[in-house]
Tab-separated table of N, CA, C and O in Angstrom:
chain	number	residue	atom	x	y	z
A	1	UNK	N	104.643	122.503	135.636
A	1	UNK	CA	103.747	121.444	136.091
A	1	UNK	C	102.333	121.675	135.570
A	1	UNK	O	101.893	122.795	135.308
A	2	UNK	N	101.658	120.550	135.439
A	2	UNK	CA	100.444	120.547	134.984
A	2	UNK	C	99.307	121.481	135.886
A	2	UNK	O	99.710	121.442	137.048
A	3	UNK	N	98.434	122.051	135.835
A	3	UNK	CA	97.395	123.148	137.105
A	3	UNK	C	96.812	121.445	137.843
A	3	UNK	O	95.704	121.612	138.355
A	4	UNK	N	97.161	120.400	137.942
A	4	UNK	CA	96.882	119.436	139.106
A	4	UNK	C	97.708	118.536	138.730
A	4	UNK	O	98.383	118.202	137.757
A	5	UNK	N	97.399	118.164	140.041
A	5	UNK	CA	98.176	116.875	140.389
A	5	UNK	C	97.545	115.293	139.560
A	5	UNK	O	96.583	114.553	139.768
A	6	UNK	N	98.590	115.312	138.643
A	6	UNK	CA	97.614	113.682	137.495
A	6	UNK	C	98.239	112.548	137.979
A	6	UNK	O	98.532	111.626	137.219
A	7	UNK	N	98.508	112.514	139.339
A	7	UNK	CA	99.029	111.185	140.421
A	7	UNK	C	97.607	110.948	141.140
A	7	UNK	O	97.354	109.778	141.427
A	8	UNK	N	96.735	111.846	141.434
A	8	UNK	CA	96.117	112.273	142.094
A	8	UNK	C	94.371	112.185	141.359
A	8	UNK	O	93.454	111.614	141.949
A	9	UNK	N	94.213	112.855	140.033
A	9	UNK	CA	93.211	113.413	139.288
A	9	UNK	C	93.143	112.914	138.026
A	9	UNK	O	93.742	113.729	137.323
A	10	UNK	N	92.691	111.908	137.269
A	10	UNK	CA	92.863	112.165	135.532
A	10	UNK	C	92.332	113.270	135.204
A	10	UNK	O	91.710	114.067	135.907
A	11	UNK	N	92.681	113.318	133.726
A	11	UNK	CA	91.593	114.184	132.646
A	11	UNK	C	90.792	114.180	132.687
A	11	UNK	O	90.625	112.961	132.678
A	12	UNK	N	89.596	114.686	132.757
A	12	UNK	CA	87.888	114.476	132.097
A	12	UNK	C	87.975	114.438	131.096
A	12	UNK	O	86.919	113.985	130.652
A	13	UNK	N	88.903	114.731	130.046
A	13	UNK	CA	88.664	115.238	128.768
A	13	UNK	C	89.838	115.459	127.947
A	13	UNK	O	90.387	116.549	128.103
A	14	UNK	N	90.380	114.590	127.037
A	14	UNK	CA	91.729	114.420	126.364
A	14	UNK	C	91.105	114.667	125.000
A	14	UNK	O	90.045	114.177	124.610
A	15	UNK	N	91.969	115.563	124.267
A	15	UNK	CA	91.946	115.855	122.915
A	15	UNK	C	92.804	115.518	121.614
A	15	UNK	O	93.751	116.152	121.149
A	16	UNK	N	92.257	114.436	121.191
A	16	UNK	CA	93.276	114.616	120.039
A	16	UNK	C	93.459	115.127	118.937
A	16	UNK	O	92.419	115.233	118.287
A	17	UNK	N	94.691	115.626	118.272
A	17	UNK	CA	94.544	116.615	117.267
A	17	UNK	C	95.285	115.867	116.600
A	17	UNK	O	96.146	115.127	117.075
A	18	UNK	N	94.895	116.054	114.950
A	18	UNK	CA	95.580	115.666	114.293
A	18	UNK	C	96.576	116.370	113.758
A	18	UNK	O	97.750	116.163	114.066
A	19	UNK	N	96.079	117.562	112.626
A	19	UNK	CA	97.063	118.240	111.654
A	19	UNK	C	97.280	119.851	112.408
A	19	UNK	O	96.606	120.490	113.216
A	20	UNK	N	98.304	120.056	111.836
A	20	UNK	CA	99.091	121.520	112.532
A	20	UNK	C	98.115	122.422	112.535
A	20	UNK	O	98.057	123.231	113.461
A	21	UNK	N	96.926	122.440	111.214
A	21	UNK	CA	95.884	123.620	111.299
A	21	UNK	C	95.268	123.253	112.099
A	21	UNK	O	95.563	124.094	112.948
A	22	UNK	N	94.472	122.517	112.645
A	22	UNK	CA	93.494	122.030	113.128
A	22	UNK	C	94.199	122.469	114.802
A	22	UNK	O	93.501	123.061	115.625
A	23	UNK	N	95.621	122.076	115.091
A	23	UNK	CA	96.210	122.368	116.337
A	23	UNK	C	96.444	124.339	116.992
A	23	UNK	O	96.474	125.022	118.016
A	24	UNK	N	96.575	124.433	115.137
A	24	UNK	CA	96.684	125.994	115.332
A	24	UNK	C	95.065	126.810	116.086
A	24	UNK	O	94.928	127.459	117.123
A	25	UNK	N	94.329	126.511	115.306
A	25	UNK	CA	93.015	126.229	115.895
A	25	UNK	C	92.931	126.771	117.838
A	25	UNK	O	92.586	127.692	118.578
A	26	UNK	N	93.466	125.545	117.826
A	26	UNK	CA	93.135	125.349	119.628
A	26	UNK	C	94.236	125.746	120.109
A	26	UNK	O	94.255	125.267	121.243
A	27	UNK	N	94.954	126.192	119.986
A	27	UNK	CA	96.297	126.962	120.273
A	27	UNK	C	95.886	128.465	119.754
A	27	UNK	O	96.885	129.174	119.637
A	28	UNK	N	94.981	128.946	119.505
A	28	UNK	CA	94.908	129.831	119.800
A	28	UNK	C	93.668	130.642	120.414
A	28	UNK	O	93.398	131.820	120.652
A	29	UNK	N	93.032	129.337	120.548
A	29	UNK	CA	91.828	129.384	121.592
A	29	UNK	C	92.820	129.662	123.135
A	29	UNK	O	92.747	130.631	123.892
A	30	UNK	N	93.466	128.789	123.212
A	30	UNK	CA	93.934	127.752	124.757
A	30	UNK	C	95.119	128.508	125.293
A	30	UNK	O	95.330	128.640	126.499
A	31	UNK	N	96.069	129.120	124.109
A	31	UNK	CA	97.365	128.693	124.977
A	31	UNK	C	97.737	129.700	125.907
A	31	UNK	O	98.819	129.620	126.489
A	32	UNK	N	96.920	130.674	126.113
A	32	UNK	CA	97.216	131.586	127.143
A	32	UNK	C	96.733	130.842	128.246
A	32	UNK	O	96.914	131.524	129.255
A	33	UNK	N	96.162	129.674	128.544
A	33	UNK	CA	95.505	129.374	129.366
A	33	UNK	C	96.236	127.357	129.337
A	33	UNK	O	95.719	126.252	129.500
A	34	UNK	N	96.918	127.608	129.190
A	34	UNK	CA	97.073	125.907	129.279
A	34	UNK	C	99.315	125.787	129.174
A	34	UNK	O	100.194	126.562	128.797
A	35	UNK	N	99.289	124.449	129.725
A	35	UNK	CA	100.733	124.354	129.981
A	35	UNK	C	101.339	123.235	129.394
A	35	UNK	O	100.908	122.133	129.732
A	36	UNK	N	102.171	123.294	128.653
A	36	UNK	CA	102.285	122.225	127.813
A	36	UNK	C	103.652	121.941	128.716
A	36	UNK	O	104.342	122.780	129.294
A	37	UNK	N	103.862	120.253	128.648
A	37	UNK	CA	104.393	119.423	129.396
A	37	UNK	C	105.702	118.677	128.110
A	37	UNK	O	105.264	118.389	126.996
A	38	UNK	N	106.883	118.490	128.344
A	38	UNK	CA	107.234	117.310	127.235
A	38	UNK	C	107.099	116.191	128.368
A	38	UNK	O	107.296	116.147	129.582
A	39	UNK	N	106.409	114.792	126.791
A	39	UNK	CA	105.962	113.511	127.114
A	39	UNK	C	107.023	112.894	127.403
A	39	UNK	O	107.869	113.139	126.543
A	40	UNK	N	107.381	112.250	128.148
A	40	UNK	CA	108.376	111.345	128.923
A	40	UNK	C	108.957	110.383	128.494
A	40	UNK	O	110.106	109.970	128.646
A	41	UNK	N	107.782	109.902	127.734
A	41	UNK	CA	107.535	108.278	126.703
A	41	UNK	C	107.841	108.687	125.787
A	41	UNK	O	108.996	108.557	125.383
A	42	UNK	N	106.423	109.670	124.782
A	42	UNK	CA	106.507	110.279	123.243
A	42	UNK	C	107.308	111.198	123.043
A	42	UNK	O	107.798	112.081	123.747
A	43	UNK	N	107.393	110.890	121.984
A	43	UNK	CA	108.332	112.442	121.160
A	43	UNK	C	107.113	113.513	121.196
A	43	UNK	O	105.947	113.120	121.153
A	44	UNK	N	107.542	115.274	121.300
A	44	UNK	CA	106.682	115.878	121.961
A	44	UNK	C	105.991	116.296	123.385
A	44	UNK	O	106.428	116.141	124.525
A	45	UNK	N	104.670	116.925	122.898
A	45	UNK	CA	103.879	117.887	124.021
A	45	UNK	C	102.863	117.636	124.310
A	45	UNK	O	102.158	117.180	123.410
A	46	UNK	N	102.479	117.736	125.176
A	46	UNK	CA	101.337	116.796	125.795
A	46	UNK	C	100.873	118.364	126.356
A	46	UNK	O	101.781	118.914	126.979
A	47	UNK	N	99.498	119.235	126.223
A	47	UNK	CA	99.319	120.215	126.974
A	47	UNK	C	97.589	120.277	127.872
A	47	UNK	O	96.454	120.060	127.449
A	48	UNK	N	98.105	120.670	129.212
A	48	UNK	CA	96.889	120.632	129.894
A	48	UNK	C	96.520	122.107	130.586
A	48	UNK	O	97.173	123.085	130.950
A	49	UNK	N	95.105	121.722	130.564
A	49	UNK	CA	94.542	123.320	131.095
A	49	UNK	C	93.334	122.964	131.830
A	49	UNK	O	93.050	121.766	131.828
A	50	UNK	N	92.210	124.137	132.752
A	50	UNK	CA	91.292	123.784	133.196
A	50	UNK	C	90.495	124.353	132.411
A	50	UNK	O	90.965	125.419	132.015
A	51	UNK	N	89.094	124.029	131.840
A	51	UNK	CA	88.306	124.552	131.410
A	51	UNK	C	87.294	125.700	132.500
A	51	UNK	O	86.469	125.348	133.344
A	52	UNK	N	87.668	127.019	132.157
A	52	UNK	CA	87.030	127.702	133.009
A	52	UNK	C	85.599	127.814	133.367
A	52	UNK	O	85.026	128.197	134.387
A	53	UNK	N	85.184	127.357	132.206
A	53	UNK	CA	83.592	127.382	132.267
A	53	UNK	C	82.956	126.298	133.444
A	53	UNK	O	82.167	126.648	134.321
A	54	UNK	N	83.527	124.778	133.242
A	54	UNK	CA	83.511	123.795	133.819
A	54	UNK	C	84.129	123.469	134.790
A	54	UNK	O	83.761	122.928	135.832
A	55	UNK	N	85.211	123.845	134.406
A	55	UNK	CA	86.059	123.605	135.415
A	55	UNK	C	86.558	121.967	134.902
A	55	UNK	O	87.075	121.158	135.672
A	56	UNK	N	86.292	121.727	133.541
A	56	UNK	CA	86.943	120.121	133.392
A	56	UNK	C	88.483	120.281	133.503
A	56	UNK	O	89.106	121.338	133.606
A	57	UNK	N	88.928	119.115	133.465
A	57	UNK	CA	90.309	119.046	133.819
A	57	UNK	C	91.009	118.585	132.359
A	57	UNK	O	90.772	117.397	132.137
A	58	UNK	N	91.693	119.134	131.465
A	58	UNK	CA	91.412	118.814	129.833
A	58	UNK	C	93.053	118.340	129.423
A	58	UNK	O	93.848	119.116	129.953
A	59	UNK	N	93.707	117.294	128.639
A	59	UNK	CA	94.555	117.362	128.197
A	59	UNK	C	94.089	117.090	126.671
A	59	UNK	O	93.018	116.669	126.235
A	60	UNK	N	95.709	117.622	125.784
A	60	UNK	CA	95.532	117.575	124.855
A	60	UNK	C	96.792	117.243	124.047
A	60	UNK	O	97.854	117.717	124.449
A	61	UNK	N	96.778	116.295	122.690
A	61	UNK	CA	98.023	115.842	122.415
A	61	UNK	C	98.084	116.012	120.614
A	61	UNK	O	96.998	116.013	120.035
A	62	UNK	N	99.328	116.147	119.806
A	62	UNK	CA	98.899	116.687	118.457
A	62	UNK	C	99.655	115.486	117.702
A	62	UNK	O	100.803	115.339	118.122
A	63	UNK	N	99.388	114.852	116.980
A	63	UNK	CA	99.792	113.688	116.205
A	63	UNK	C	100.541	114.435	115.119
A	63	UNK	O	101.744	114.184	115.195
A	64	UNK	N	100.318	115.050	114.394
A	64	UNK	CA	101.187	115.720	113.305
A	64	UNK	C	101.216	114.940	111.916
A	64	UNK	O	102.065	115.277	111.091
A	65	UNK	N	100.314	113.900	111.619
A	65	UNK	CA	99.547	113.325	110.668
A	65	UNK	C	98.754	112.790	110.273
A	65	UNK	O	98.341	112.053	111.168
A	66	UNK	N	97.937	112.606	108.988
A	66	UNK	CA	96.783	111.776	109.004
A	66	UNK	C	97.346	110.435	109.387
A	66	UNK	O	98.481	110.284	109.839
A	67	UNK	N	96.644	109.655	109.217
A	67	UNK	CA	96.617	108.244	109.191
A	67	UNK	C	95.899	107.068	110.999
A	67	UNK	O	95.602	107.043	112.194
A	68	UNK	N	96.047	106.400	109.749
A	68	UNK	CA	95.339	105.561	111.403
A	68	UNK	C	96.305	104.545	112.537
A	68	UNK	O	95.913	103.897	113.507
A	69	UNK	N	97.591	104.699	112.014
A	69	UNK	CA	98.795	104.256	112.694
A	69	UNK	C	99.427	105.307	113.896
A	69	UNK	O	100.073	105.019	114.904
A	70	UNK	N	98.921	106.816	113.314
A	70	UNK	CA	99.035	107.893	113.650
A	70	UNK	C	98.646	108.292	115.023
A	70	UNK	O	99.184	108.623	116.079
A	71	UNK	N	96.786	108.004	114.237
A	71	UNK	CA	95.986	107.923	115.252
A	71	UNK	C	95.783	107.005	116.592
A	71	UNK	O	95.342	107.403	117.671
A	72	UNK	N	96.208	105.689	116.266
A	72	UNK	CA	96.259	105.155	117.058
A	72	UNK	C	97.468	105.468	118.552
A	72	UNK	O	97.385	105.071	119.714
A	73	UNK	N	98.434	106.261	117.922
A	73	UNK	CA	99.849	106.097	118.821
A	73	UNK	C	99.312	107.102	119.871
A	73	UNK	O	99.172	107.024	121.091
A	74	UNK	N	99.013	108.257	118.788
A	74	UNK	CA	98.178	109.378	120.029
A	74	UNK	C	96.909	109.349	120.484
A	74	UNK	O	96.506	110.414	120.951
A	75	UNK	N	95.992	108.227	120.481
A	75	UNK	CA	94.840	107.693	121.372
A	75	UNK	C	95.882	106.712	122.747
A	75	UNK	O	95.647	106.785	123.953
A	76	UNK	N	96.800	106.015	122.217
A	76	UNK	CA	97.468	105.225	122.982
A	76	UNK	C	98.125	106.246	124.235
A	76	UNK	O	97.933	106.186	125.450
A	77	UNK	N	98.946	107.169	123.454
A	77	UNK	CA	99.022	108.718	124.186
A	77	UNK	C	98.480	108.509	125.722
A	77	UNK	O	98.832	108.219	126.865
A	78	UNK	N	97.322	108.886	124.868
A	78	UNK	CA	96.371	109.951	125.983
A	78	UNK	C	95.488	109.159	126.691
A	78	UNK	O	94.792	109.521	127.640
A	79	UNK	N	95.569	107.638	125.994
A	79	UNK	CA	94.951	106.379	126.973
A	79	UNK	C	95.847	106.563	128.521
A	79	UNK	O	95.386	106.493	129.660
A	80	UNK	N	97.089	106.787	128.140
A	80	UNK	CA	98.163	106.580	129.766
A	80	UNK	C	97.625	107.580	130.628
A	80	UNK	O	97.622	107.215	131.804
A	81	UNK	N	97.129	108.823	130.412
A	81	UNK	CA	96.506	109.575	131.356
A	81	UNK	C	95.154	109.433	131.871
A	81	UNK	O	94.548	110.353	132.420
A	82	UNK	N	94.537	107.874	131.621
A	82	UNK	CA	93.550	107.589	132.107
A	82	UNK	C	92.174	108.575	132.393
A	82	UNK	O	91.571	108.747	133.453
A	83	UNK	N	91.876	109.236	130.845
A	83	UNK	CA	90.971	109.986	130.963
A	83	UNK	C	89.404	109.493	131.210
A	83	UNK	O	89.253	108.292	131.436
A	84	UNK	N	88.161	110.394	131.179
A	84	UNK	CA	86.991	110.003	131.221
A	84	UNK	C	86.624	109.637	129.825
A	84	UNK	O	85.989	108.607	129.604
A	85	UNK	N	87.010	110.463	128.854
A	85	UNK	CA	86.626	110.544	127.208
A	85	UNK	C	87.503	111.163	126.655
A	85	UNK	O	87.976	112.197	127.128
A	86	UNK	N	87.926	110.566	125.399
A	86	UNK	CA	88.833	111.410	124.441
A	86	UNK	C	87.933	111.424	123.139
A	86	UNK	O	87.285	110.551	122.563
A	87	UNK	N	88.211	113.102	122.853
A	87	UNK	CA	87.560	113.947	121.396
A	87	UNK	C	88.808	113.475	120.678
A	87	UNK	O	90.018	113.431	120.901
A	88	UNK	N	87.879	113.108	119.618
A	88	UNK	CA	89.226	113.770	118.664
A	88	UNK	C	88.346	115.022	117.866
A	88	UNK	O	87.144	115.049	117.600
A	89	UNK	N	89.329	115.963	117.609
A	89	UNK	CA	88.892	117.268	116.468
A	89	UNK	C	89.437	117.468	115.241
A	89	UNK	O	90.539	117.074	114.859
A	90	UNK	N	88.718	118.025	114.701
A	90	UNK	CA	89.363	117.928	113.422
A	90	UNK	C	88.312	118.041	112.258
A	90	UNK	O	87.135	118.387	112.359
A	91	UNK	N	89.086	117.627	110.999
A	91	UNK	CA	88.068	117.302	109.905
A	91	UNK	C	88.371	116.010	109.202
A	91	UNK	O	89.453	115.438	109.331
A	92	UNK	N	87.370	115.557	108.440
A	92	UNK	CA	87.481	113.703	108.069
A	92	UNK	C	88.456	114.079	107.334
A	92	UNK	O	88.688	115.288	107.353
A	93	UNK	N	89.377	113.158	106.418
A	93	UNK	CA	90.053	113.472	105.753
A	93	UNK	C	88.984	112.976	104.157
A	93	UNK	O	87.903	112.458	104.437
A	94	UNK	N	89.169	113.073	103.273
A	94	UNK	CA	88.161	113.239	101.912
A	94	UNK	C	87.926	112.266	101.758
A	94	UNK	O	86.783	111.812	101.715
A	95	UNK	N	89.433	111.370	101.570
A	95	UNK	CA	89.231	110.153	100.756
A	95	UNK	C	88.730	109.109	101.871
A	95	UNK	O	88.426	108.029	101.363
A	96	UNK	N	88.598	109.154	103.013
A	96	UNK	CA	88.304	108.347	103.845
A	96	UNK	C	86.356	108.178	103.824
A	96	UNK	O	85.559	107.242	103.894
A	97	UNK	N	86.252	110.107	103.646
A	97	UNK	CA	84.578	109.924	103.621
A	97	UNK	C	84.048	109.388	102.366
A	97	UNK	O	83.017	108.727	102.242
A	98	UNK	N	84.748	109.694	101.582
A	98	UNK	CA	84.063	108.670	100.169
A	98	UNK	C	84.383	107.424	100.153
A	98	UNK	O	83.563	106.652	99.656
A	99	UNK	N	85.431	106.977	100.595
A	99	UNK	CA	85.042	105.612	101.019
A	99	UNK	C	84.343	104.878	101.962
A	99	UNK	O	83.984	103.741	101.658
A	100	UNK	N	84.093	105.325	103.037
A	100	UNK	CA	82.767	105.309	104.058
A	100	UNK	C	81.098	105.189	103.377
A	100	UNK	O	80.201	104.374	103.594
A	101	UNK	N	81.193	106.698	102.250
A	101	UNK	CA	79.740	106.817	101.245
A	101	UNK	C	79.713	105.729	100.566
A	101	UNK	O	78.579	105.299	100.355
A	102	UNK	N	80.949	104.871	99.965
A	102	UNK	CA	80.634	103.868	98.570
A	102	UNK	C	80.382	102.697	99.835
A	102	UNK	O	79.955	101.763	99.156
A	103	UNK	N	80.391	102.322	100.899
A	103	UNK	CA	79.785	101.703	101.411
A	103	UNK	C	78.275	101.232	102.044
A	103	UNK	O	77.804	100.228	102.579
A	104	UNK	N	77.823	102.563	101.652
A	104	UNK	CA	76.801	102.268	102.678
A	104	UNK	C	76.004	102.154	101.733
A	104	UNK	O	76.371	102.185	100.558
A	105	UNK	N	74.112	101.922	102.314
A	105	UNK	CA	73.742	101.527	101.191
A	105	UNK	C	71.957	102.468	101.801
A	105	UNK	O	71.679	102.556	102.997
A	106	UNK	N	71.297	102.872	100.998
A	106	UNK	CA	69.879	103.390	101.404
A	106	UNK	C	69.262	102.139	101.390
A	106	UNK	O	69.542	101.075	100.837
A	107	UNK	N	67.974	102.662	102.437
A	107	UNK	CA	67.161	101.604	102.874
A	107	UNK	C	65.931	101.951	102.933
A	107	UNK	O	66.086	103.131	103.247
A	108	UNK	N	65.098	101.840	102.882
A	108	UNK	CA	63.448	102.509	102.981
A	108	UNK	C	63.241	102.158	104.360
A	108	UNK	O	63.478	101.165	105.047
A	109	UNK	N	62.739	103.252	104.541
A	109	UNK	CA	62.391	103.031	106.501
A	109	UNK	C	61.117	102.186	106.788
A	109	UNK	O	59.992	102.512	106.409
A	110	UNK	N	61.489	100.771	107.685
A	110	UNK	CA	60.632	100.324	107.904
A	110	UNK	C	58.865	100.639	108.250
A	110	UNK	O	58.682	101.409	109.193
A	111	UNK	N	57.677	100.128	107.593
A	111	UNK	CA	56.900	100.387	108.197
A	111	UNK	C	55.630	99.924	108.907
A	111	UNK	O	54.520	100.367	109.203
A	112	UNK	N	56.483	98.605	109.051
A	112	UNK	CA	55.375	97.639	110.196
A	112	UNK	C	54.843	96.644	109.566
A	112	UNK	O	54.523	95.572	110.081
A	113	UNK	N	54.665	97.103	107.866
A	113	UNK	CA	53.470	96.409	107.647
A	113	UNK	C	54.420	95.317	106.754
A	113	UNK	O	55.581	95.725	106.781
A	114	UNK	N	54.314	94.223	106.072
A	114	UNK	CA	54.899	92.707	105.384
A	114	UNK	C	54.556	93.099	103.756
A	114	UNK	O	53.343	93.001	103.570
A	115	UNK	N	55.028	93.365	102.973
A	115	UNK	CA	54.854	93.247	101.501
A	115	UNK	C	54.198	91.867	100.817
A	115	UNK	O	54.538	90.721	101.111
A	116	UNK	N	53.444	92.144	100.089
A	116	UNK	CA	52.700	90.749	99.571
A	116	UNK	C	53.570	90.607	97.960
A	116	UNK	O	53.319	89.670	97.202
């Protein structure tokens, strides 16, 4: 069982992970300290722990690929446990940030005054 009752308590704090490193990561921060559950609905583990420092109440769920179809299933996830905020962690994936950069555009910072 989860360390509370989630009939009772949501999450403060749901994590989503994307790729196995990134999970390895927090699995080996966490897992002496956290209880992983199988999801009822999803295929997979859904794992929760208390943050000792805080005392937040934290779940966490691992998608197991990039993408944003991906992402969405395990935000959808961890939407059902009616958290306060969900992280996601991780790193951008490359091609996503260079396409983000060829978008944007510099601007000179406004400075009050009207150009003649």
């Amino acid at each position: 069982m989860p360390p509370w009752d989630l009939a009772v308590q949501a999450p403060d704090i749901a994590v989503l992970v994307v790729l196995k490193e990134e999970f390895a990561e927090l699995k080996r921060e966490l897992s002496q300290r956290w209880f992983a559950r199988e999801n009822p609905t999803y295929a997979g583990y859904d794992y929760f722990w208390i943050d000792p420092v805080g005392g937040y109440r934290c779940v966490a769920t691992f998608a197991g690929r990039m993408g944003t179809e991906e992402a969405a299933h395990a935000s959808d996830r961890l939407l059902e446990f009616k958290p306060a905020v969900i992280v996601n962690i991780g790193i951008a994936a490359p091609d996503l940030v260079v396409a983000y950069a060829k978008t944007t555009k510099i601007r000179p910072k406004p400075t009050g005054r009207k150009s003649l």
